[in-house]
Short mmCIF file of C-alpha atoms and ligand atoms in Angstrom, two decimals:
data_model
loop_
_atom_site.label_atom_id
_atom_site.label_comp_id
_atom_site.label_asym_id
_atom_site.label_seq_id
_atom_site.Cartn_x
_atom_site.Cartn_y
_atom_site.Cartn_z
CA MET A 1 -39.81 -44.83 -109.38
CA ILE A 2 -38.33 -41.48 -110.36
CA VAL A 3 -36.06 -41.58 -113.43
CA MET A 4 -33.62 -38.67 -113.78
CA ARG A 5 -31.63 -38.08 -116.94
CA SER A 6 -29.38 -35.34 -115.62
CA GLN A 7 -27.91 -34.17 -112.32
CA GLU A 8 -30.43 -31.35 -112.26
CA GLY A 9 -33.16 -32.16 -109.75
CA LEU A 10 -31.49 -35.36 -108.52
CA ARG A 11 -30.80 -34.00 -105.04
CA ARG A 12 -34.41 -32.85 -104.70
CA ALA A 13 -35.70 -36.31 -105.67
CA LEU A 14 -33.35 -37.88 -103.12
CA ALA A 15 -34.33 -35.40 -100.40
CA ASP A 16 -37.90 -36.68 -100.55
CA LEU A 17 -36.77 -40.16 -99.42
CA SER A 18 -36.72 -40.94 -95.73
CA GLY A 19 -34.17 -42.91 -93.70
CA THR A 20 -30.81 -44.11 -94.97
CA LEU A 21 -30.04 -44.24 -98.68
CA GLY A 22 -28.59 -47.39 -100.27
CA PHE A 23 -26.91 -46.80 -103.64
CA VAL A 24 -25.99 -49.27 -106.39
CA PRO A 25 -23.80 -47.93 -109.23
CA THR A 26 -24.04 -49.98 -112.46
CA MET A 27 -23.31 -49.75 -116.17
CA GLY A 28 -26.75 -51.13 -117.04
CA ALA A 29 -27.40 -54.31 -119.08
CA LEU A 30 -28.77 -55.56 -115.79
CA HIS A 31 -28.92 -59.20 -114.70
CA GLU A 32 -29.64 -61.11 -111.49
CA GLY A 33 -26.20 -60.19 -110.11
CA HIS A 34 -27.02 -56.49 -110.21
CA LEU A 35 -30.51 -57.19 -108.87
CA SER A 36 -29.09 -59.02 -105.86
CA LEU A 37 -27.28 -55.78 -104.91
CA VAL A 38 -30.47 -53.79 -105.46
CA THR A 39 -32.56 -56.18 -103.38
CA ARG A 40 -30.07 -55.98 -100.55
CA ALA A 41 -29.88 -52.17 -100.76
CA ARG A 42 -33.68 -52.06 -100.72
CA SER A 43 -33.95 -54.29 -97.65
CA GLU A 44 -31.27 -52.49 -95.59
CA ASN A 45 -32.28 -48.86 -96.19
CA GLY A 46 -35.22 -46.48 -96.20
CA GLY A 47 -34.52 -45.52 -99.83
CA CYS A 48 -32.76 -47.18 -102.75
CA ALA A 49 -31.09 -45.47 -105.72
CA VAL A 50 -29.37 -46.91 -108.79
CA SER A 51 -27.26 -45.33 -111.52
CA LEU A 52 -27.11 -46.67 -115.09
CA PHE A 53 -24.08 -45.17 -116.82
CA VAL A 54 -21.55 -46.67 -119.22
CA ASN A 55 -18.62 -44.57 -118.09
CA PRO A 56 -16.34 -43.77 -121.04
CA LEU A 57 -13.43 -42.86 -118.74
CA GLN A 58 -12.96 -46.44 -117.56
CA PHE A 59 -12.65 -48.04 -121.01
CA ASP A 60 -9.13 -48.35 -122.37
CA ASP A 61 -10.55 -49.80 -125.60
CA ALA A 62 -12.94 -47.63 -127.67
CA ALA A 63 -14.40 -50.68 -129.45
CA ASP A 64 -15.23 -52.30 -126.10
CA TYR A 65 -17.01 -49.08 -125.04
CA GLU A 66 -18.99 -48.88 -128.30
CA ALA A 67 -19.98 -52.55 -128.05
CA TYR A 68 -21.20 -52.31 -124.46
CA PRO A 69 -24.84 -53.51 -124.45
CA ASP A 70 -27.57 -50.90 -124.00
CA THR A 71 -30.80 -52.36 -122.63
CA GLU A 72 -32.19 -49.26 -120.94
CA ALA A 73 -35.92 -49.99 -121.28
CA ALA A 74 -35.54 -53.51 -119.88
CA ASP A 75 -33.25 -52.21 -117.11
CA LEU A 76 -35.81 -49.62 -116.00
CA GLY A 77 -38.52 -52.30 -115.94
CA LEU A 78 -36.40 -54.55 -113.73
CA LEU A 79 -35.53 -51.68 -111.34
CA GLU A 80 -39.16 -50.61 -111.06
CA ALA A 81 -40.19 -54.21 -110.28
CA ALA A 82 -37.40 -54.39 -107.68
CA GLY A 83 -38.86 -51.38 -105.85
CA VAL A 84 -36.10 -48.84 -106.58
CA ASP A 85 -36.97 -45.25 -105.64
CA VAL A 86 -34.65 -43.16 -107.83
CA VAL A 87 -32.63 -44.00 -110.97
CA LEU A 88 -30.08 -41.78 -112.67
CA VAL A 89 -29.67 -42.63 -116.35
CA GLY A 90 -26.26 -41.04 -116.79
CA ASN A 91 -25.35 -38.97 -119.81
CA LYS A 92 -21.69 -38.30 -120.53
CA ASP A 93 -22.22 -34.70 -121.66
CA ASP A 94 -24.09 -33.97 -118.43
CA LEU A 95 -21.69 -35.78 -116.10
CA TYR A 96 -18.53 -34.66 -117.93
CA PRO A 97 -19.36 -31.20 -119.32
CA PRO A 98 -16.75 -29.16 -121.19
CA GLY A 99 -14.05 -28.13 -118.74
CA PHE A 100 -14.35 -31.25 -116.57
CA ALA A 101 -10.74 -31.68 -115.46
CA THR A 102 -10.66 -33.85 -112.34
CA ARG A 103 -9.22 -37.35 -112.24
CA VAL A 104 -9.14 -39.50 -109.13
CA ASP A 105 -6.06 -41.71 -109.07
CA LEU A 106 -5.04 -44.29 -106.49
CA THR A 107 -1.67 -45.98 -106.11
CA GLY A 108 -0.77 -49.46 -104.90
CA VAL A 109 -4.16 -51.16 -104.80
CA THR A 110 -4.63 -50.44 -108.52
CA ASP A 111 -1.33 -52.18 -109.41
CA GLY A 112 -1.55 -55.58 -111.11
CA GLY A 113 -4.78 -57.45 -111.81
CA GLU A 114 -7.22 -55.42 -113.89
CA GLY A 115 -5.10 -52.31 -113.29
CA GLY A 116 -2.17 -54.06 -114.97
CA GLN A 117 -4.27 -55.27 -117.92
CA ARG A 118 -6.31 -52.12 -118.55
CA PRO A 119 -4.30 -48.89 -118.29
CA GLY A 120 -6.37 -46.00 -116.91
CA HIS A 121 -9.29 -48.28 -116.01
CA PHE A 122 -9.27 -47.62 -112.27
CA GLN A 123 -8.67 -43.91 -112.71
CA GLY A 124 -11.91 -43.86 -114.72
CA VAL A 125 -13.73 -46.01 -112.15
CA CYS A 126 -12.57 -43.88 -109.21
CA THR A 127 -13.40 -40.62 -110.97
CA VAL A 128 -16.97 -41.70 -111.74
CA VAL A 129 -17.57 -43.34 -108.36
CA ALA A 130 -16.30 -40.24 -106.51
CA LYS A 131 -18.60 -38.14 -108.70
CA LEU A 132 -21.61 -40.43 -108.14
CA PHE A 133 -20.94 -40.54 -104.37
CA GLY A 134 -20.87 -36.72 -104.42
CA LEU A 135 -24.22 -36.67 -106.25
CA PHE A 136 -26.05 -39.35 -104.26
CA TRP A 137 -24.19 -39.07 -100.93
CA PRO A 138 -25.56 -42.45 -99.76
CA GLN A 139 -25.09 -43.94 -96.30
CA ARG A 140 -24.39 -47.33 -97.93
CA ALA A 141 -23.08 -48.35 -101.34
CA TYR A 142 -23.32 -51.91 -102.70
CA PHE A 143 -20.58 -53.57 -104.76
CA GLY A 144 -20.11 -57.14 -105.99
CA TRP A 145 -17.19 -59.43 -105.12
CA LYS A 146 -17.32 -60.22 -108.85
CA ASP A 147 -15.08 -57.17 -109.35
CA MET A 148 -12.89 -57.83 -106.34
CA GLN A 149 -10.11 -55.37 -107.16
CA GLN A 150 -12.69 -52.65 -107.82
CA LEU A 151 -14.19 -53.30 -104.40
CA CYS A 152 -10.75 -53.00 -102.74
CA VAL A 153 -9.96 -49.84 -104.73
CA ILE A 154 -13.25 -48.15 -103.76
CA ARG A 155 -12.75 -49.18 -100.13
CA ARG A 156 -9.35 -47.42 -100.20
CA LEU A 157 -10.86 -44.34 -101.90
CA VAL A 158 -13.64 -44.00 -99.32
CA LYS A 159 -11.17 -44.41 -96.46
CA ASP A 160 -8.55 -42.03 -97.85
CA LEU A 161 -11.06 -39.29 -98.66
CA SER A 162 -12.92 -39.76 -95.33
CA MET A 163 -16.25 -40.31 -97.07
CA PRO A 164 -18.92 -41.30 -94.53
CA ILE A 165 -20.15 -44.17 -96.71
CA GLU A 166 -20.37 -47.83 -95.69
CA LEU A 167 -19.40 -50.21 -98.48
CA VAL A 168 -21.39 -53.43 -98.56
CA PRO A 169 -19.70 -56.29 -100.49
CA CYS A 170 -22.15 -58.76 -102.08
CA GLU A 171 -21.44 -62.37 -103.09
CA ILE A 172 -21.21 -63.40 -106.75
CA VAL A 173 -24.43 -64.59 -108.42
CA ARG A 174 -23.90 -67.46 -110.88
CA GLU A 175 -25.65 -69.43 -113.62
CA ALA A 176 -26.64 -73.01 -112.71
CA ASP A 177 -23.40 -74.29 -114.29
CA GLY A 178 -21.28 -71.91 -112.20
CA LEU A 179 -20.54 -69.16 -114.73
CA ALA A 180 -20.58 -65.81 -112.91
CA LEU A 181 -23.29 -63.56 -114.33
CA SER A 182 -21.84 -60.71 -116.38
CA SER A 183 -23.18 -58.25 -118.95
CA ARG A 184 -20.37 -59.49 -121.21
CA ASN A 185 -21.61 -63.12 -121.20
CA ARG A 186 -24.11 -62.27 -123.93
CA ARG A 187 -21.15 -61.79 -126.29
CA LEU A 188 -20.15 -65.47 -125.99
CA ASP A 189 -21.06 -67.69 -128.93
CA ALA A 190 -22.44 -71.19 -128.27
CA SER A 191 -19.08 -72.98 -128.08
CA GLU A 192 -17.55 -70.21 -125.92
CA ARG A 193 -20.57 -70.35 -123.62
CA ALA A 194 -20.11 -74.11 -123.28
CA ALA A 195 -16.43 -73.63 -122.33
CA ALA A 196 -16.98 -70.65 -119.98
CA PRO A 197 -17.84 -72.62 -116.78
CA ARG A 198 -14.29 -74.05 -116.83
CA LEU A 199 -13.13 -70.81 -115.18
CA TYR A 200 -15.26 -71.38 -112.08
CA ARG A 201 -14.53 -75.12 -112.15
CA GLY A 202 -10.80 -74.34 -112.07
CA LEU A 203 -11.22 -71.93 -109.17
CA CYS A 204 -13.26 -74.53 -107.27
CA ALA A 205 -10.67 -77.23 -107.98
CA ALA A 206 -7.93 -74.96 -106.59
CA ARG A 207 -10.05 -74.24 -103.53
CA GLU A 208 -10.48 -78.01 -103.04
CA LEU A 209 -6.70 -78.40 -103.07
CA TRP A 210 -6.49 -75.66 -100.44
CA HIS A 211 -9.12 -77.39 -98.30
CA GLY A 212 -6.98 -80.51 -98.62
CA GLY A 213 -4.01 -78.67 -97.11
CA GLU A 214 -2.17 -77.20 -100.12
CA ARG A 215 -0.68 -73.85 -99.07
CA ALA A 216 1.58 -73.05 -102.05
CA ALA A 217 0.11 -70.25 -104.21
CA ALA A 218 1.85 -71.62 -107.33
CA ALA A 219 0.11 -75.01 -106.94
CA LEU A 220 -3.30 -73.36 -106.55
CA VAL A 221 -2.69 -71.14 -109.57
CA GLN A 222 -1.44 -74.09 -111.63
CA ARG A 223 -4.64 -76.03 -110.88
CA VAL A 224 -6.76 -73.20 -112.34
CA PHE A 225 -4.63 -73.04 -115.52
CA GLU A 226 -4.95 -76.85 -115.92
CA GLU A 227 -8.74 -76.61 -115.93
CA LEU A 228 -8.75 -73.65 -118.36
CA GLY A 229 -6.68 -75.57 -120.91
CA GLU A 230 -5.21 -74.24 -124.16
CA ASN A 231 -8.20 -72.60 -125.81
CA PHE A 232 -9.07 -70.52 -122.76
CA PRO A 233 -5.94 -68.44 -122.05
CA GLY A 234 -5.70 -66.92 -118.61
CA ASP A 235 -4.51 -63.28 -118.36
CA TYR A 236 -3.69 -63.85 -114.73
CA VAL A 237 -4.51 -66.15 -111.82
CA GLU A 238 -3.47 -64.95 -108.36
CA VAL A 239 -4.28 -65.20 -104.67
CA ARG A 240 -5.17 -61.75 -103.35
CA ASP A 241 -5.98 -60.30 -99.93
CA THR A 242 -9.64 -59.31 -99.59
CA THR A 243 -8.93 -55.95 -97.94
CA ASP A 244 -6.00 -54.32 -99.74
CA TYR A 245 -5.71 -56.62 -102.79
CA ALA A 246 -2.09 -57.40 -101.88
CA LEU A 247 -0.69 -60.66 -103.28
CA VAL A 248 -0.97 -63.40 -100.66
CA HIS A 249 2.33 -65.22 -100.27
CA ASP A 250 3.06 -68.76 -99.04
CA PRO A 251 1.78 -70.22 -96.87
CA VAL A 252 -1.60 -69.18 -98.25
CA GLU A 253 -3.91 -69.03 -95.21
CA HIS A 254 -6.57 -66.59 -96.45
CA GLY A 255 -7.72 -64.49 -99.41
CA ARG A 256 -9.50 -65.15 -102.69
CA ILE A 257 -8.20 -66.85 -105.82
CA VAL A 258 -8.81 -64.36 -108.65
CA ALA A 259 -8.68 -65.11 -112.36
CA ALA A 260 -9.18 -63.32 -115.68
CA ALA A 261 -9.26 -65.36 -118.87
CA ARG A 262 -10.18 -64.90 -122.51
CA LEU A 263 -12.66 -66.77 -124.69
CA GLY A 264 -12.30 -65.29 -128.15
CA ALA A 265 -12.85 -61.54 -127.82
CA THR A 266 -14.51 -61.79 -124.40
CA ARG A 267 -12.67 -61.45 -121.09
CA LEU A 268 -14.19 -63.25 -118.13
CA LEU A 269 -13.40 -62.41 -114.50
CA ASP A 270 -14.12 -64.55 -111.46
CA ASN A 271 -12.88 -65.37 -107.98
CA VAL A 272 -13.62 -67.65 -105.03
CA SER A 273 -13.03 -67.23 -101.34
CA LEU A 274 -10.50 -69.41 -99.51
CA SER A 275 -12.65 -70.15 -96.49
P1 AMP B 1 -21.26 -53.31 -113.70
O1 AMP B 1 -22.59 -52.93 -114.25
O2 AMP B 1 -20.60 -54.43 -114.44
O3 AMP B 1 -20.36 -52.11 -113.48
O4 AMP B 1 -21.54 -53.91 -112.25
C1 AMP B 1 -22.22 -53.15 -111.27
C2 AMP B 1 -22.07 -53.85 -109.93
O5 AMP B 1 -22.66 -55.15 -110.00
C3 AMP B 1 -20.60 -54.05 -109.52
O6 AMP B 1 -20.48 -53.77 -108.12
C4 AMP B 1 -20.38 -55.50 -109.84
O7 AMP B 1 -19.36 -56.09 -109.04
C5 AMP B 1 -21.74 -56.09 -109.51
N1 AMP B 1 -21.90 -57.38 -110.20
C6 AMP B 1 -21.69 -57.65 -111.51
N2 AMP B 1 -21.89 -58.96 -111.76
C7 AMP B 1 -22.23 -59.53 -110.58
C8 AMP B 1 -22.56 -60.87 -110.17
N3 AMP B 1 -22.57 -61.88 -111.04
N4 AMP B 1 -22.85 -61.08 -108.88
C9 AMP B 1 -22.83 -60.06 -107.97
N5 AMP B 1 -22.53 -58.79 -108.29
C10 AMP B 1 -22.24 -58.52 -109.58
#
């Protein structure tokens, strides 16, 4: 596995790979969710590349950025064991040198959801992803449904800018009790960790209602809030279209139920498919 710490030489390392390139952008602090994307990228392409970069542009909260876990040595061990060919360990001074002035901004699909809660977040995400796509120029890029709005936003970006990159959405990997794996889960204390699976339980309960014939979005949303209860405040619960992230109106016949909720200082995101 070749580990690059700057853009310099990256293209040469990639040029030595044969066949299609599958690319997995991450912010490190890797877990089985990330590794599921890597394994899939590995199996569907001749070469596999991963980026580890905590992108300052996408954090609206400096404390959240500072507190983001850094487990680089463990991450590199996991990627090597997974058979990754090339890793870029991103450095902000290298990727955003003095004079860097470009911002990539989308409208519509970034409204509401995480875009509504975290001003500037998707501008930061789109800027770094456009930059990483320019550096790696993969045939396929792998993203998790875990960040459903991000997936829809990047799909729009790739389409609008005519980038010849196939996006491959990957299903959410969970703990045995249903909690979606996330680098932020390690911030939960014991009682928060015990409460955290209520988010997925609520989403599953709403999906059960839907399977039973309920087609009113408000009833599905209400069911999730019931399961969360008072000590687990939801930022939002919505039914969203899987392609353009538009709100799905009654009668709800498709989409995913998406929720963000807070346990203490930690925000948890999750969603389930209505199918
Ligand atoms: P992050 O490092 O949080 O930016 O995530 C990098 C990629 O991994 C994104 O495409 C995420 O959607 C994906 N991802 C994060 N958690 C999971 C999970 N539990 N299951 C599947 N994919 C995930």
